[in-house]
């Protein structure tokens, strides 16, 4: 792209757009002599992913060891990579990117919904009481549900715990499981009675700086009144 010219610190080269692993319009951004914030004598490399995707990827320069990162891309020209990618050289053969996996903000599989909260939040820093809400989703015959997440905990949570809650509109009794990343799911049965009623845990899991997913599985749901032949079942709670 740049020929074999002499480069100075801060000089940037961008690749053509490319498609890989189901993602379209990606680019590589490379600073042969380093970004302005790079340490002396280091090159810098970054991946650009358009749209809203959480992507796990590896970057490498020539035969250098790949570096891996998971990042939520939320803006059209947002990039992610390393200021100090590798020692700088006069010439380079290849800058390589491997897409390990990518996640939409909401993914539905059977009765389970996984939400990437950092896509909604833009990977900002959180304080206790800060809240992020998922888009509405439908699963297991229930419509318009949401997840409500406090990355650093609800105000009543213990220190260094995150909080998560399921919001179910309408009048339904729901048995569900909630989990964060790879934590053990917690199960509850709750009668949701208002459009904004939520249920979950103040102390769902230890708090982290970043989260990959908040997941909910709908185990069972019951309408307030169910009729089967001559039998009526009522959920009084």
PDB file of C-alpha atoms in Angstrom:
ATOM      1  CA  UNK A   1       0.000   0.000   0.000  1.00  0.00           C
ATOM      2  CA  UNK A   2       2.836   2.397   0.836  1.00  0.00           C
ATOM      3  CA  UNK A   3       5.654   1.124  -1.357  1.00  0.00           C
ATOM      4  CA  UNK A   4       9.041   0.885   0.338  1.00  0.00           C
ATOM      5  CA  UNK A   5       9.309   4.473   1.518  1.00  0.00           C
ATOM      6  CA  UNK A   6      10.969   5.801   4.629  1.00  0.00           C
ATOM      7  CA  UNK A   7       8.472   6.178   7.465  1.00  0.00           C
ATOM      8  CA  UNK A   8       8.335   8.465  10.454  1.00  0.00           C
ATOM      9  CA  UNK A   9       6.586   7.963  13.780  1.00  0.00           C
ATOM     10  CA  UNK A  10       2.854   8.615  13.414  1.00  0.00           C
ATOM     11  CA  UNK A  11       2.739   7.719   9.710  1.00  0.00           C
ATOM     12  CA  UNK A  12      -0.260   5.441   9.082  1.00  0.00           C
ATOM     13  CA  UNK A  13      -1.122   2.945   6.346  1.00  0.00           C
ATOM     14  CA  UNK A  14      -4.582   1.359   5.973  1.00  0.00           C
ATOM     15  CA  UNK A  15      -5.431  -1.883   4.204  1.00  0.00           C
ATOM     16  CA  UNK A  16      -8.232  -2.258   1.667  1.00  0.00           C
ATOM     17  CA  UNK A  17     -11.545  -3.375   3.164  1.00  0.00           C
ATOM     18  CA  UNK A  18     -11.920  -7.133   3.532  1.00  0.00           C
ATOM     19  CA  UNK A  19     -14.482  -9.723   4.629  1.00  0.00           C
ATOM     20  CA  UNK A  20     -13.655 -12.692   6.870  1.00  0.00           C
ATOM     21  CA  UNK A  21     -15.423 -15.022   9.298  1.00  0.00           C
ATOM     22  CA  UNK A  22     -18.815 -13.565   8.379  1.00  0.00           C
ATOM     23  CA  UNK A  23     -17.750  -9.972   9.083  1.00  0.00           C
ATOM     24  CA  UNK A  24     -17.743  -7.421   6.255  1.00  0.00           C
ATOM     25  CA  UNK A  25     -15.847  -4.210   5.620  1.00  0.00           C
ATOM     26  CA  UNK A  26     -12.994  -4.687   8.083  1.00  0.00           C
ATOM     27  CA  UNK A  27      -9.631  -2.947   7.690  1.00  0.00           C
ATOM     28  CA  UNK A  28      -6.159  -3.054   9.215  1.00  0.00           C
ATOM     29  CA  UNK A  29      -4.479   0.144  10.384  1.00  0.00           C
ATOM     30  CA  UNK A  30      -0.679   0.023  10.649  1.00  0.00           C
ATOM     31  CA  UNK A  31       1.957   2.477  11.889  1.00  0.00           C
ATOM     32  CA  UNK A  32       5.359   1.136  10.674  1.00  0.00           C
ATOM     33  CA  UNK A  33       7.298   3.366  13.080  1.00  0.00           C
ATOM     34  CA  UNK A  34       4.644   3.437  15.750  1.00  0.00           C
ATOM     35  CA  UNK A  35       1.607   5.431  16.815  1.00  0.00           C
ATOM     36  CA  UNK A  36       2.397   8.732  18.544  1.00  0.00           C
ATOM     37  CA  UNK A  37       1.758   6.967  21.874  1.00  0.00           C
ATOM     38  CA  UNK A  38       3.944   3.950  21.109  1.00  0.00           C
ATOM     39  CA  UNK A  39       7.210   3.348  22.920  1.00  0.00           C
ATOM     40  CA  UNK A  40      10.360   4.132  20.970  1.00  0.00           C
ATOM     41  CA  UNK A  41      11.140   1.753  18.116  1.00  0.00           C
ATOM     42  CA  UNK A  42       7.839  -0.125  18.147  1.00  0.00           C
ATOM     43  CA  UNK A  43       5.294  -0.510  15.367  1.00  0.00           C
ATOM     44  CA  UNK A  44       1.542  -0.277  16.021  1.00  0.00           C
ATOM     45  CA  UNK A  45      -1.315  -2.298  14.491  1.00  0.00           C
ATOM     46  CA  UNK A  46      -5.085  -2.160  14.875  1.00  0.00           C
ATOM     47  CA  UNK A  47      -8.193  -3.885  13.523  1.00  0.00           C
ATOM     48  CA  UNK A  48     -11.187  -1.797  12.378  1.00  0.00           C
ATOM     49  CA  UNK A  49     -14.619  -3.459  12.511  1.00  0.00           C
ATOM     50  CA  UNK A  50     -17.650  -1.449  11.313  1.00  0.00           C
ATOM     51  CA  UNK A  51     -21.000  -1.705  13.056  1.00  0.00           C
ATOM     52  CA  UNK A  52     -21.816  -3.127  16.481  1.00  0.00           C
ATOM     53  CA  UNK A  53     -19.917  -6.351  17.063  1.00  0.00           C
ATOM     54  CA  UNK A  54     -17.992  -7.893  19.925  1.00  0.00           C
ATOM     55  CA  UNK A  55     -14.998  -9.551  18.287  1.00  0.00           C
ATOM     56  CA  UNK A  56     -12.223 -11.781  19.592  1.00  0.00           C
ATOM     57  CA  UNK A  57      -9.215 -11.490  17.300  1.00  0.00           C
ATOM     58  CA  UNK A  58      -5.466 -11.948  17.016  1.00  0.00           C
ATOM     59  CA  UNK A  59      -2.987  -9.587  15.353  1.00  0.00           C
ATOM     60  CA  UNK A  60       0.591 -10.293  14.350  1.00  0.00           C
ATOM     61  CA  UNK A  61       3.359  -8.657  12.326  1.00  0.00           C
ATOM     62  CA  UNK A  62       5.579 -10.865  10.148  1.00  0.00           C
ATOM     63  CA  UNK A  63       6.600 -13.867  12.279  1.00  0.00           C
ATOM     64  CA  UNK A  64       5.934 -12.229  15.637  1.00  0.00           C
ATOM     65  CA  UNK A  65       3.805 -13.946  18.274  1.00  0.00           C
ATOM     66  CA  UNK A  66       0.095 -13.115  17.805  1.00  0.00           C
ATOM     67  CA  UNK A  67      -1.632 -10.959  20.392  1.00  0.00           C
ATOM     68  CA  UNK A  68      -5.256 -11.682  21.297  1.00  0.00           C
ATOM     69  CA  UNK A  69      -7.997  -9.279  22.358  1.00  0.00           C
ATOM     70  CA  UNK A  70     -11.785  -9.190  22.788  1.00  0.00           C
ATOM     71  CA  UNK A  71     -13.346  -5.817  22.060  1.00  0.00           C
ATOM     72  CA  UNK A  72     -16.834  -4.404  21.524  1.00  0.00           C
ATOM     73  CA  UNK A  73     -16.754  -2.245  18.414  1.00  0.00           C
ATOM     74  CA  UNK A  74     -19.532   0.341  18.641  1.00  0.00           C
ATOM     75  CA  UNK A  75     -18.619   3.054  16.099  1.00  0.00           C
ATOM     76  CA  UNK A  76     -18.098   2.914  12.340  1.00  0.00           C
ATOM     77  CA  UNK A  77     -14.351   3.648  12.257  1.00  0.00           C
ATOM     78  CA  UNK A  78     -13.411   2.357  15.725  1.00  0.00           C
ATOM     79  CA  UNK A  79     -10.164   0.412  15.953  1.00  0.00           C
ATOM     80  CA  UNK A  80      -8.552  -1.855  18.530  1.00  0.00           C
ATOM     81  CA  UNK A  81      -5.033  -3.174  18.773  1.00  0.00           C
ATOM     82  CA  UNK A  82      -1.658  -2.379  20.258  1.00  0.00           C
ATOM     83  CA  UNK A  83       0.523   0.741  20.293  1.00  0.00           C
ATOM     84  CA  UNK A  84       3.557  -1.456  21.003  1.00  0.00           C
ATOM     85  CA  UNK A  85       2.778  -4.332  18.682  1.00  0.00           C
ATOM     86  CA  UNK A  86       6.335  -5.398  17.875  1.00  0.00           C
ATOM     87  CA  UNK A  87       9.832  -3.963  17.431  1.00  0.00           C
ATOM     88  CA  UNK A  88       9.919  -1.546  14.502  1.00  0.00           C
ATOM     89  CA  UNK A  89      11.787  -2.481  11.313  1.00  0.00           C
ATOM     90  CA  UNK A  90      12.682  -0.832   8.033  1.00  0.00           C
ATOM     91  CA  UNK A  91      10.472  -3.198   6.023  1.00  0.00           C
ATOM     92  CA  UNK A  92       7.586  -5.576   6.791  1.00  0.00           C
ATOM     93  CA  UNK A  93       6.186  -8.550   4.906  1.00  0.00           C
ATOM     94  CA  UNK A  94       2.751  -9.057   6.481  1.00  0.00           C
ATOM     95  CA  UNK A  95       0.328  -7.757   9.068  1.00  0.00           C
ATOM     96  CA  UNK A  96      -2.108 -10.577   9.873  1.00  0.00           C
ATOM     97  CA  UNK A  97      -5.489 -10.676  11.620  1.00  0.00           C
ATOM     98  CA  UNK A  98      -7.327 -13.825  12.698  1.00  0.00           C
ATOM     99  CA  UNK A  99     -10.976 -13.487  13.735  1.00  0.00           C
ATOM    100  CA  UNK A 100     -11.523 -16.049  16.506  1.00  0.00           C
ATOM    101  CA  UNK A 101     -15.179 -15.264  17.128  1.00  0.00           C
ATOM    102  CA  UNK A 102     -17.761 -12.510  16.887  1.00  0.00           C
ATOM    103  CA  UNK A 103     -20.946 -11.804  18.791  1.00  0.00           C
ATOM    104  CA  UNK A 104     -23.972  -9.685  17.942  1.00  0.00           C
ATOM    105  CA  UNK A 105     -25.376  -7.662  20.831  1.00  0.00           C
ATOM    106  CA  UNK A 106     -28.192 -10.219  21.289  1.00  0.00           C
ATOM    107  CA  UNK A 107     -27.948 -13.914  20.416  1.00  0.00           C
ATOM    108  CA  UNK A 108     -30.802 -16.396  20.886  1.00  0.00           C
ATOM    109  CA  UNK A 109     -30.319 -20.156  21.056  1.00  0.00           C
ATOM    110  CA  UNK A 110     -33.346 -22.224  22.047  1.00  0.00           C
ATOM    111  CA  UNK A 111     -34.514 -20.931  25.423  1.00  0.00           C
ATOM    112  CA  UNK A 112     -31.278 -19.048  26.138  1.00  0.00           C
ATOM    113  CA  UNK A 113     -30.449 -15.438  25.317  1.00  0.00           C
ATOM    114  CA  UNK A 114     -26.885 -14.117  25.511  1.00  0.00           C
ATOM    115  CA  UNK A 115     -26.329 -10.370  25.576  1.00  0.00           C
ATOM    116  CA  UNK A 116     -23.006  -8.564  25.082  1.00  0.00           C
ATOM    117  CA  UNK A 117     -23.418  -5.656  27.544  1.00  0.00           C
ATOM    118  CA  UNK A 118     -20.195  -3.930  26.557  1.00  0.00           C
ATOM    119  CA  UNK A 119     -21.633  -3.300  23.090  1.00  0.00           C
ATOM    120  CA  UNK A 120     -24.416  -1.273  24.672  1.00  0.00           C
ATOM    121  CA  UNK A 121     -22.035   0.507  27.035  1.00  0.00           C
ATOM    122  CA  UNK A 122     -19.144   1.199  24.680  1.00  0.00           C
ATOM    123  CA  UNK A 123     -16.560  -0.297  27.082  1.00  0.00           C
ATOM    124  CA  UNK A 124     -16.634   2.745  29.321  1.00  0.00           C
ATOM    125  CA  UNK A 125     -15.603   2.667  32.968  1.00  0.00           C
ATOM    126  CA  UNK A 126     -18.403   2.012  35.444  1.00  0.00           C
ATOM    127  CA  UNK A 127     -19.171   3.047  38.981  1.00  0.00           C
ATOM    128  CA  UNK A 128     -21.435   1.362  41.482  1.00  0.00           C
ATOM    129  CA  UNK A 129     -25.044   2.043  40.546  1.00  0.00           C
ATOM    130  CA  UNK A 130     -24.371   2.531  36.807  1.00  0.00           C
ATOM    131  CA  UNK A 131     -26.919   0.582  34.770  1.00  0.00           C
ATOM    132  CA  UNK A 132     -26.971  -0.899  31.261  1.00  0.00           C
ATOM    133  CA  UNK A 133     -30.113  -2.355  29.652  1.00  0.00           C
ATOM    134  CA  UNK A 134     -30.334  -4.791  26.762  1.00  0.00           C
ATOM    135  CA  UNK A 135     -32.535  -4.378  23.704  1.00  0.00           C
ATOM    136  CA  UNK A 136     -35.915  -6.116  23.979  1.00  0.00           C
ATOM    137  CA  UNK A 137     -35.938  -9.769  22.957  1.00  0.00           C
ATOM    138  CA  UNK A 138     -38.389 -12.634  22.488  1.00  0.00           C
ATOM    139  CA  UNK A 139     -37.688 -16.218  23.538  1.00  0.00           C
ATOM    140  CA  UNK A 140     -39.591 -19.300  24.754  1.00  0.00           C
ATOM    141  CA  UNK A 141     -42.928 -17.734  23.818  1.00  0.00           C
ATOM    142  CA  UNK A 142     -42.330 -14.578  25.887  1.00  0.00           C
ATOM    143  CA  UNK A 143     -42.110 -11.200  24.147  1.00  0.00           C
ATOM    144  CA  UNK A 144     -40.501  -7.881  24.992  1.00  0.00           C
ATOM    145  CA  UNK A 145     -38.158  -9.065  27.752  1.00  0.00           C
ATOM    146  CA  UNK A 146     -34.991  -7.184  28.715  1.00  0.00           C
ATOM    147  CA  UNK A 147     -31.898  -7.694  30.834  1.00  0.00           C
ATOM    148  CA  UNK A 148     -30.895  -5.032  33.354  1.00  0.00           C
ATOM    149  CA  UNK A 149     -27.223  -5.106  34.358  1.00  0.00           C
ATOM    150  CA  UNK A 150     -25.131  -3.187  36.901  1.00  0.00           C
ATOM    151  CA  UNK A 151     -21.458  -3.924  36.033  1.00  0.00           C
ATOM    152  CA  UNK A 152     -20.204  -2.634  39.406  1.00  0.00           C
ATOM    153  CA  UNK A 153     -23.301  -3.611  41.334  1.00  0.00           C
ATOM    154  CA  UNK A 154     -26.683  -2.210  42.306  1.00  0.00           C
ATOM    155  CA  UNK A 155     -26.552   0.217  45.234  1.00  0.00           C
ATOM    156  CA  UNK A 156     -27.565  -2.596  47.620  1.00  0.00           C
ATOM    157  CA  UNK A 157     -24.978  -5.070  46.284  1.00  0.00           C
ATOM    158  CA  UNK A 158     -21.954  -6.155  48.284  1.00  0.00           C
ATOM    159  CA  UNK A 159     -18.674  -4.552  47.295  1.00  0.00           C
ATOM    160  CA  UNK A 160     -17.074  -5.892  44.123  1.00  0.00           C
ATOM    161  CA  UNK A 161     -20.166  -7.718  42.908  1.00  0.00           C
ATOM    162  CA  UNK A 162     -22.161  -7.168  39.730  1.00  0.00           C
ATOM    163  CA  UNK A 163     -25.962  -7.279  39.641  1.00  0.00           C
ATOM    164  CA  UNK A 164     -28.304  -8.587  36.933  1.00  0.00           C
ATOM    165  CA  UNK A 165     -32.073  -8.768  36.583  1.00  0.00           C
ATOM    166  CA  UNK A 166     -34.648 -10.037  34.098  1.00  0.00           C
ATOM    167  CA  UNK A 167     -37.508  -7.727  33.078  1.00  0.00           C
ATOM    168  CA  UNK A 168     -40.690  -9.481  31.877  1.00  0.00           C
ATOM    169  CA  UNK A 169     -43.664  -7.324  30.808  1.00  0.00           C
ATOM    170  CA  UNK A 170     -47.203  -8.408  31.582  1.00  0.00           C
ATOM    171  CA  UNK A 171     -48.505 -10.883  34.122  1.00  0.00           C
ATOM    172  CA  UNK A 172     -46.511 -14.090  34.007  1.00  0.00           C
ATOM    173  CA  UNK A 173     -44.858 -16.463  36.438  1.00  0.00           C
ATOM    174  CA  UNK A 174     -41.419 -17.307  35.059  1.00  0.00           C
ATOM    175  CA  UNK A 175     -38.706 -19.715  36.155  1.00  0.00           C
ATOM    176  CA  UNK A 176     -35.373 -18.524  34.794  1.00  0.00           C
ATOM    177  CA  UNK A 177     -31.609 -18.766  35.209  1.00  0.00           C
ATOM    178  CA  UNK A 178     -29.153 -15.853  35.043  1.00  0.00           C
ATOM    179  CA  UNK A 179     -25.380 -15.954  34.651  1.00  0.00           C
ATOM    180  CA  UNK A 180     -22.489 -13.631  33.804  1.00  0.00           C
ATOM    181  CA  UNK A 181     -19.685 -14.887  31.548  1.00  0.00           C
ATOM    182  CA  UNK A 182     -18.806 -18.379  32.817  1.00  0.00           C
ATOM    183  CA  UNK A 183     -20.277 -18.078  36.314  1.00  0.00           C
ATOM    184  CA  UNK A 184     -22.616 -20.751  37.707  1.00  0.00           C
ATOM    185  CA  UNK A 185     -26.228 -19.846  36.764  1.00  0.00           C
ATOM    186  CA  UNK A 186     -28.621 -18.811  39.527  1.00  0.00           C
ATOM    187  CA  UNK A 187     -32.287 -19.879  39.303  1.00  0.00           C
ATOM    188  CA  UNK A 188     -35.450 -18.142  40.499  1.00  0.00           C
ATOM    189  CA  UNK A 189     -39.208 -18.343  40.016  1.00  0.00           C
ATOM    190  CA  UNK A 190     -40.949 -14.980  40.079  1.00  0.00           C
ATOM    191  CA  UNK A 191     -44.433 -13.655  39.332  1.00  0.00           C
ATOM    192  CA  UNK A 192     -43.985 -10.582  37.136  1.00  0.00           C
ATOM    193  CA  UNK A 193     -46.974  -8.288  37.532  1.00  0.00           C
ATOM    194  CA  UNK A 194     -46.038  -4.933  35.946  1.00  0.00           C
ATOM    195  CA  UNK A 195     -44.463  -3.880  32.639  1.00  0.00           C
ATOM    196  CA  UNK A 196     -41.168  -2.888  34.305  1.00  0.00           C
ATOM    197  CA  UNK A 197     -41.054  -5.514  37.067  1.00  0.00           C
ATOM    198  CA  UNK A 198     -37.621  -7.128  37.364  1.00  0.00           C
ATOM    199  CA  UNK A 199     -36.155  -9.987  39.345  1.00  0.00           C
ATOM    200  CA  UNK A 200     -32.604 -11.179  39.785  1.00  0.00           C
ATOM    201  CA  UNK A 201     -29.639 -10.877  42.119  1.00  0.00           C
ATOM    202  CA  UNK A 202     -27.818  -7.949  43.684  1.00  0.00           C
ATOM    203  CA  UNK A 203     -24.745 -10.184  44.129  1.00  0.00           C
ATOM    204  CA  UNK A 204     -24.832 -12.266  40.976  1.00  0.00           C
ATOM    205  CA  UNK A 205     -21.074 -12.678  40.501  1.00  0.00           C
ATOM    206  CA  UNK A 206     -17.741 -11.005  41.302  1.00  0.00           C
ATOM    207  CA  UNK A 207     -17.382  -7.698  39.471  1.00  0.00           C
ATOM    208  CA  UNK A 208     -14.969  -7.381  36.544  1.00  0.00           C
ATOM    209  CA  UNK A 209     -13.668  -4.549  34.387  1.00  0.00           C
ATOM    210  CA  UNK A 210     -15.084  -6.140  31.232  1.00  0.00           C
ATOM    211  CA  UNK A 211     -17.815  -8.685  30.538  1.00  0.00           C
ATOM    212  CA  UNK A 212     -18.375 -10.914  27.517  1.00  0.00           C
ATOM    213  CA  UNK A 213     -22.000 -11.839  28.103  1.00  0.00           C
ATOM    214  CA  UNK A 214     -24.969 -11.824  30.420  1.00  0.00           C
ATOM    215  CA  UNK A 215     -27.134 -14.888  29.775  1.00  0.00           C
ATOM    216  CA  UNK A 216     -30.690 -15.805  30.684  1.00  0.00           C
ATOM    217  CA  UNK A 217     -32.395 -19.148  30.173  1.00  0.00           C
ATOM    218  CA  UNK A 218     -36.194 -19.351  30.380  1.00  0.00           C
ATOM    219  CA  UNK A 219     -36.880 -22.669  32.091  1.00  0.00           C
ATOM    220  CA  UNK A 220     -40.664 -22.338  32.313  1.00  0.00           C
ATOM    221  CA  UNK A 221     -43.399 -19.716  32.139  1.00  0.00           C
ATOM    222  CA  UNK A 222     -47.012 -19.757  33.297  1.00  0.00           C
ATOM    223  CA  UNK A 223     -49.804 -17.356  32.353  1.00  0.00           C
ATOM    224  CA  UNK A 224     -51.994 -16.114  35.202  1.00  0.00           C
ATOM    225  CA  UNK A 225     -54.875 -18.240  33.861  1.00  0.00           C
ATOM    226  CA  UNK A 226     -54.414 -21.444  31.872  1.00  0.00           C
ATOM    227  CA  UNK A 227     -57.312 -23.502  30.511  1.00  0.00           C
ATOM    228  CA  UNK A 228     -56.978 -27.134  29.446  1.00  0.00           C
ATOM    229  CA  UNK A 229     -60.259 -28.842  28.574  1.00  0.00           C
ATOM    230  CA  UNK A 230     -62.467 -28.606  31.681  1.00  0.00           C
ATOM    231  CA  UNK A 231     -59.580 -27.594  33.942  1.00  0.00           C
ATOM    232  CA  UNK A 232     -58.487 -24.068  34.826  1.00  0.00           C
ATOM    233  CA  UNK A 233     -55.146 -23.377  36.520  1.00  0.00           C
ATOM    234  CA  UNK A 234     -54.567 -20.035  38.182  1.00  0.00           C
ATOM    235  CA  UNK A 235     -51.197 -18.652  39.291  1.00  0.00           C
ATOM    236  CA  UNK A 236     -52.241 -16.620  42.361  1.00  0.00           C
ATOM    237  CA  UNK A 237     -48.793 -15.077  42.886  1.00  0.00           C
TER     238      UNK A 237
END
